[in-house]
Coordinates of C-alpha atoms in Angstrom, one line a residue:
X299 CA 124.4 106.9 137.4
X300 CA 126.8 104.4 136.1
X301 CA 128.5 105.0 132.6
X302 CA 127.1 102.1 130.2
X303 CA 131.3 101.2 129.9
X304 CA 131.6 100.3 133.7
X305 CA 127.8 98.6 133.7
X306 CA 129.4 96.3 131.1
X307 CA 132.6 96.0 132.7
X308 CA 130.9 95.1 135.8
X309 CA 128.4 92.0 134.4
X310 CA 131.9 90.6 133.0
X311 CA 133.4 91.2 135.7
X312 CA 130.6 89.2 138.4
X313 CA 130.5 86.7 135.4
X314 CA 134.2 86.2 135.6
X315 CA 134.2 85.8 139.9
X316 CA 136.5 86.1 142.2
X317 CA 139.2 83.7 140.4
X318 CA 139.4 86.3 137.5
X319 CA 142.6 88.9 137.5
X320 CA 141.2 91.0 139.5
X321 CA 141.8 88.5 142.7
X322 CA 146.0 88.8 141.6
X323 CA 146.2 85.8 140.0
X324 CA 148.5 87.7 137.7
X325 CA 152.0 88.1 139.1
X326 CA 154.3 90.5 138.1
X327 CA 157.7 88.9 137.0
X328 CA 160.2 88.2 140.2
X329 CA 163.5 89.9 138.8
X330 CA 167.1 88.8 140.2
X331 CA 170.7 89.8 140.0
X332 CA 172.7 89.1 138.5
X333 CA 170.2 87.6 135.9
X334 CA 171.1 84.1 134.6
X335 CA 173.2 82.1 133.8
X336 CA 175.1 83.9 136.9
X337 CA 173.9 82.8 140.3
X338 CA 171.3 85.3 141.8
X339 CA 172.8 86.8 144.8
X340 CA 169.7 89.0 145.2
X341 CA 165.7 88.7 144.1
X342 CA 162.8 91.0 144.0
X343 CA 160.2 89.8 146.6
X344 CA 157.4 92.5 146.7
X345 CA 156.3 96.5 146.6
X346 CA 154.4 97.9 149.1
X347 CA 152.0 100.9 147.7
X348 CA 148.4 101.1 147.8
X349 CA 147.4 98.2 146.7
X350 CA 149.4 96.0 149.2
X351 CA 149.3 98.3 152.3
X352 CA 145.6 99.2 152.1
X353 CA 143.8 96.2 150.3
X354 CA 145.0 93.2 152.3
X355 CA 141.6 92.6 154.0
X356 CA 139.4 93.7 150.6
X357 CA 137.1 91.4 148.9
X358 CA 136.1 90.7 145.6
X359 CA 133.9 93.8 145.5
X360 CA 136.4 96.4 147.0
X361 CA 138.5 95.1 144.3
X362 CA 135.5 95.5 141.5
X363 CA 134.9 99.2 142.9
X364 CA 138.5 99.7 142.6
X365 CA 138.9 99.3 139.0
X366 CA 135.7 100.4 138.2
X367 CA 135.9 104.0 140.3
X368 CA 139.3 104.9 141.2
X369 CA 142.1 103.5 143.8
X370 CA 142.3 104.5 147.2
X371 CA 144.6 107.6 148.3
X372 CA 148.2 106.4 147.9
X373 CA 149.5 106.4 151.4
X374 CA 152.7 107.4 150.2
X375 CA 153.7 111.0 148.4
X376 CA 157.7 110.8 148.6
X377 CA 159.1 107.7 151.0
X378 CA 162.7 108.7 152.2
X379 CA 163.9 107.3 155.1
X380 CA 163.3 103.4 156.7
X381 CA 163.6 101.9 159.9
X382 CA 162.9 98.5 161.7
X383 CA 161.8 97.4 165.3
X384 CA 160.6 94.0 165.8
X385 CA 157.6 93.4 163.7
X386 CA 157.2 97.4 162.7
X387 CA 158.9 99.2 159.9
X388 CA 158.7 102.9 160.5
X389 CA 158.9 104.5 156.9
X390 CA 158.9 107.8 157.1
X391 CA 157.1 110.3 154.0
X392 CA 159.0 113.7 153.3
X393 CA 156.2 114.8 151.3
X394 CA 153.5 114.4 153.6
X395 CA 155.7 115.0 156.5
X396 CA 154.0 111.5 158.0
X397 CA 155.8 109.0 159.9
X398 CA 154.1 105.6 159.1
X399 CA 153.9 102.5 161.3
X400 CA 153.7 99.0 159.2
X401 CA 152.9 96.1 161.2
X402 CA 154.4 93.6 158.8
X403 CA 152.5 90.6 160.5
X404 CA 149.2 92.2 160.6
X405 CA 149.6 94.1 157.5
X406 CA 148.6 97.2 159.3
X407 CA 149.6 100.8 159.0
X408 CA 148.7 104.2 160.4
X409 CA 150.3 107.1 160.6
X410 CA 152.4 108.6 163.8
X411 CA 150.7 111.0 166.5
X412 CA 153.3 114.4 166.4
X413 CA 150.6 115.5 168.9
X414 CA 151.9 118.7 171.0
X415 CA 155.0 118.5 168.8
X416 CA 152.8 119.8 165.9
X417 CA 153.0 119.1 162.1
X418 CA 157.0 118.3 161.0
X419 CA 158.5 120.6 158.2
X420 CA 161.1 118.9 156.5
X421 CA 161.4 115.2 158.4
X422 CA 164.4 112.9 156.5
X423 CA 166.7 111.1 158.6
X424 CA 164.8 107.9 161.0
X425 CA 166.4 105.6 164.2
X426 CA 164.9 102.9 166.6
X427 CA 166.1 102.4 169.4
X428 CA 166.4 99.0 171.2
X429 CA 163.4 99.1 173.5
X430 CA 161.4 100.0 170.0
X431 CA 161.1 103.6 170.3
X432 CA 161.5 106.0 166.8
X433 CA 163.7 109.3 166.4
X434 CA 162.8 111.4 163.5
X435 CA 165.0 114.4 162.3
X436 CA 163.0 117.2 161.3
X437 CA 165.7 119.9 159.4
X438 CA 162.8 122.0 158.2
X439 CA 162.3 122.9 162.5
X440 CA 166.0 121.8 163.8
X441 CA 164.8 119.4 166.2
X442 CA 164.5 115.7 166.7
X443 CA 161.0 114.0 167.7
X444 CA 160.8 110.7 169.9
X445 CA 157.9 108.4 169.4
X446 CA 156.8 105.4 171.6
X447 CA 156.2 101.8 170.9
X448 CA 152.7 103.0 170.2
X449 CA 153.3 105.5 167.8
X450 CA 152.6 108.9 169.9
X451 CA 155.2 111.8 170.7
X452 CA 157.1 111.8 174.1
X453 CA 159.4 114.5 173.2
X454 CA 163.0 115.8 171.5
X455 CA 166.1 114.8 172.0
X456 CA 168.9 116.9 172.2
X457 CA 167.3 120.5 172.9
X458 CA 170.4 121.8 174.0
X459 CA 171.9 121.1 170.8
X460 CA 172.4 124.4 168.4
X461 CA 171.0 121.9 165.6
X462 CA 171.6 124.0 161.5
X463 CA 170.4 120.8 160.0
X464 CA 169.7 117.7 161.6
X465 CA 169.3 115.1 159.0
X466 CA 171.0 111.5 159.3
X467 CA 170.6 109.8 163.2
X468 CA 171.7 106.4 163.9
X469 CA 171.2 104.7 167.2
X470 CA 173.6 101.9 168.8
X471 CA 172.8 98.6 169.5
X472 CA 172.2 99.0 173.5
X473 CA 170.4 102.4 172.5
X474 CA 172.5 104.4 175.1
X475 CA 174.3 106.4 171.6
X476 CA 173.0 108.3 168.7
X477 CA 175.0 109.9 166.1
X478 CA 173.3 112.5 164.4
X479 CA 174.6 114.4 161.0
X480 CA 174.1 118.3 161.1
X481 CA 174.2 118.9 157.1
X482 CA 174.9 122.5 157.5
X483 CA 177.8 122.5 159.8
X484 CA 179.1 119.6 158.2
X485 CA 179.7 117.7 160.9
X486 CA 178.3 114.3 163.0
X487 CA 177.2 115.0 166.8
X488 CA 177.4 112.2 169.6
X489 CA 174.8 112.1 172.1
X490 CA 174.2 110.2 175.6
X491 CA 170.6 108.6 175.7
X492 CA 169.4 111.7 177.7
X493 CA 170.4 113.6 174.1
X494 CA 173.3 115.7 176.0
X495 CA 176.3 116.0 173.7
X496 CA 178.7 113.9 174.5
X497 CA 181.4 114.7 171.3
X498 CA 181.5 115.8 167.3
X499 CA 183.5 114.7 164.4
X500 CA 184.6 116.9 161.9
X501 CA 184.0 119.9 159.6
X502 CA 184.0 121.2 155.8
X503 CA 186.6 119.6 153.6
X504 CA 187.4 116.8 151.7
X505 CA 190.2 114.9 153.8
X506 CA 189.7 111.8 156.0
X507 CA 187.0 113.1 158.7
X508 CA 186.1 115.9 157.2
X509 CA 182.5 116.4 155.3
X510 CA 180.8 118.0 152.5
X511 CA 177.0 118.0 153.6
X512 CA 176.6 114.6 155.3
X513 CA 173.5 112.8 155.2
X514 CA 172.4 109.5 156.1
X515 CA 173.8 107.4 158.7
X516 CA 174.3 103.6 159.7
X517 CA 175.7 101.2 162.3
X518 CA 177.1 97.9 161.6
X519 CA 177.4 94.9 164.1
X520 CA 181.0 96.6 165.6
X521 CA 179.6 99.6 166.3
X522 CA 181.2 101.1 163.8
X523 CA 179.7 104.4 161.6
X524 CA 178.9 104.9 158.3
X525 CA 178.6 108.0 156.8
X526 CA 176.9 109.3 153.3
X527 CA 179.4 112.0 152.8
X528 CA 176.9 113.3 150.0
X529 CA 179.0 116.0 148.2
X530 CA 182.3 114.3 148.2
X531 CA 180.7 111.6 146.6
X532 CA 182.2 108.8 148.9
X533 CA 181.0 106.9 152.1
X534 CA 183.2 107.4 155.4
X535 CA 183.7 104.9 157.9
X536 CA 184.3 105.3 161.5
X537 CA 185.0 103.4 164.9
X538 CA 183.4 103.8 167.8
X539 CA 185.5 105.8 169.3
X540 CA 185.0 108.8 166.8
X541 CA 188.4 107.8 164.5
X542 CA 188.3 107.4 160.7
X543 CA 188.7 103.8 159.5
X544 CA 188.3 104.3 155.4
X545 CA 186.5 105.9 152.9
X546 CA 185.3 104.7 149.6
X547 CA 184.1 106.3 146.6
X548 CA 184.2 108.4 144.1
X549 CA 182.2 110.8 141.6
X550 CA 180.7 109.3 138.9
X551 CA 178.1 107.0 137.3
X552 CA 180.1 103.7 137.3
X553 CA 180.1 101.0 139.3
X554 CA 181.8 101.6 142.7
X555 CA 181.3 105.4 142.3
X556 CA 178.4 107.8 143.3
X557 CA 176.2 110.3 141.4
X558 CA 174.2 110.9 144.2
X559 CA 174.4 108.8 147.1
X560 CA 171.3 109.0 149.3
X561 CA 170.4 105.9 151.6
X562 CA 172.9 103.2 153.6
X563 CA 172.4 100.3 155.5
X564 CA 174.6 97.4 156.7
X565 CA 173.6 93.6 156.9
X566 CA 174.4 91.1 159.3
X567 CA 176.6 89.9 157.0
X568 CA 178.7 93.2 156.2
X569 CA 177.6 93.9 153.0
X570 CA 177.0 97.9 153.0
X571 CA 173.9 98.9 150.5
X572 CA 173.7 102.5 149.3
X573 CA 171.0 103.9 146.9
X574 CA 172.2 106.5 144.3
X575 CA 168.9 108.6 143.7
X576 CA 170.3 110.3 140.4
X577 CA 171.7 106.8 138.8
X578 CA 168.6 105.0 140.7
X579 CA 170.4 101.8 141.9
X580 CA 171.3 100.3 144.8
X581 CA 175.3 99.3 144.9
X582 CA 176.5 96.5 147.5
X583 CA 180.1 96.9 149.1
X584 CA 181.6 94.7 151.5
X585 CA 182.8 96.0 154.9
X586 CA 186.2 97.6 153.8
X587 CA 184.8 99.1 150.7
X588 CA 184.9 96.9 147.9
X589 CA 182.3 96.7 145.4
X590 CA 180.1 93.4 145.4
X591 CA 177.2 94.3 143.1
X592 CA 174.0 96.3 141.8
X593 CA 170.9 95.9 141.5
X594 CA 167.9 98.0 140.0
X595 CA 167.7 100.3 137.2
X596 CA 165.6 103.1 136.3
X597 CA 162.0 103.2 135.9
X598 CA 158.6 101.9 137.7
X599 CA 158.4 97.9 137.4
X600 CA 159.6 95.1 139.9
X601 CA 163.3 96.2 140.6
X602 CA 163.2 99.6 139.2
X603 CA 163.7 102.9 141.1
X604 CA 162.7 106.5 140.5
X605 CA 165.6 108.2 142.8
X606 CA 166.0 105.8 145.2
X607 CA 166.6 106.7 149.0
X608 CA 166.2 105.4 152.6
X609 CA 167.1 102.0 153.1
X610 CA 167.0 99.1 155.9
X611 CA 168.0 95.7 156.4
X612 CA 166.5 92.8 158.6
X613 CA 167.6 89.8 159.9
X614 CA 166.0 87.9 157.5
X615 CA 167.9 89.5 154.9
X616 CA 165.1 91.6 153.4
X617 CA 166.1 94.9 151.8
X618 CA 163.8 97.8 152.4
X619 CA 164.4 100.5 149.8
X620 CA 162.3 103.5 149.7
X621 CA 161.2 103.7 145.9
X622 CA 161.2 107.7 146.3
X623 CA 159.3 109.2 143.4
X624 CA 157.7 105.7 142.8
X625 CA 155.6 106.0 146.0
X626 CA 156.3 102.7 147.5
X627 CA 158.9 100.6 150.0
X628 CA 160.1 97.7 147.8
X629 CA 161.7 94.4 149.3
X630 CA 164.5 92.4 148.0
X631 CA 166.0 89.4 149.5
X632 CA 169.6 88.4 149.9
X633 CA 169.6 84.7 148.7
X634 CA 173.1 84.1 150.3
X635 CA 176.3 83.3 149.1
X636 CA 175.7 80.1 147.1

């Protein structure tokens, strides 16, 4: 039987109708940075979470039942890592171990089929390819899952490889190259688009090339790699051809240095975005290192983070930053250099 509370909250609410607050009429502030009277270079646009991803189609009612008896299951425990393929943004949940699909012009998502694969372990680094397939690392099982366009297994790629821990995988622009980060060994492996290892770069130390547990990968328009070298507390940058280019970086909690650097992607435009999950901000750099800008601070409103860590760029200039231990993707725009 309904509580007398939620009986009266629930006249008011069919006397207020579908234009009261419960419809979203109230918006949560749009933050920016740098905040006036600089020019914005970057603005919050949205948050995905369960309210956006599974209320798009609700009515009035599944809005009423909402407040009145609970939200729905939040589709996402831990986001880590982010992808994009067309219209589809593969965001992929550590603490589930569930590789979501969203279909940002539907507003649709469902989960990936691992299907003979079985359950992942441990699944934290994310690819596309060109032709729209998705390459998940999973370090808990040392292996590497492929996933059609429509979201079902098709097999691993690189069997042959003696994988420790797979955990950052980037994919080149023809799809014919991955680059894959084996934590452990400290080192990045080079595969062929049949998975057969074609080359590695380096091993523990802190000179040019060398690693201290590498995570997270990215390509930029060249073809050239970036590398989260997570315990030297710097990003690395290589050519295509394997060679090191630069490396930027430093310990620390200031601007332009790293506490714990988690998540990179580069734009169109050069700019190089990595998330710091322990200072929980996203720092821009330019393409040979220099710092640009932040954005975000700590906590769970528009534009804050709770250890911040996959992140992907479109070619809109939308910034996809998986909101870790917030539970949600949030989007930022680029606004341009105005």
């Amino acid at each position: 039987m309904m509580a007398p509370r939620q009986l009266y909250l629930l006249l008011l609410l069919l006397a207020a109708g579908p234009g009261s607050f419960l419809a979203g009429d109230v918006k949560p502030p749009s933050p920016v940075w740098p905040p006036p009277p600089d020019t914005p270079r970057i603005a919050w646009q949205e948050a995905w979470d369960q309210a956006t991803l599974f209320s798009v189609h609700d009515g009035f009612f599944d809005r009423i039942g909402r407040f009145l008896f609970g939200k729905k299951e939040v589709p996402f425990e831990t986001p880590y890592a982010l992808c994009l393929t067309g219209d589809r943004v593969g965001i992929l949940d550590s603490g589930t171990a569930t590789l979501w699909l969203v279909d940002r012009a539907g507003g649709d998502i469902r989960p990936a089929e691992t299907g003979r694969a079985g359950p992942m372990a441990s699944p934290v680094g994310l690819t596309a390819d060109a032709a729209g397939r998705m390459y998940v690392t999973d370090s808990g099982r040392r292996r590497i899952l492929i996933f059609d366009t429509a979201g079902e297994f098709t097999g691993f790629l690189g069997q042959t490889v003696a994988w420790e821990r797979p955990v950052g995988i980037a994919c080149d622009a023809a799809g014919d190259r991955f680059w894959v980060s084996d934590s452990q060994r400290h080192q990045i492996v080079c595969l062929d688009a049949a998975g057969r290892q074609t080359g590695v770069i380096g091993r523990r130390g802190n000179g040019p090339g060398q690693f201290n547990f590498p995570g997270q990968l990215a390509l930029d328009g060249r073809g050239r790699l970036y590398v989260v070298d997570s315990l030297n507390f710097r990003i690395q940058v290589f050519s295509p051809g394997g060679d090191c280019l630069l490396a930027f970086g430093t310990a620390g909690d200031r601007p332009g240095s790293f506490a714990r650097p988690r998540g990179i992607a580069v734009s169109r435009h050069g700019h190089v975005y990595v998330s710091d999950a322990l200072s929980d901000v996203v720092q821009v750099f330019d393409d040979q290192g220099r710092l640009l800008m932040d954005f975000g601070r700590p906590g769970r409103g528009p534009g804050e983070f709770a250890m911040p860590a996959g992140l992907a760029v479109d070619g809109d200039d939308r910034i996809y930053v998986a909101d870790h231990r917030n539970h949600r993707v949030q989007v930022f725009r680029f606004l341009g250099e105005q």
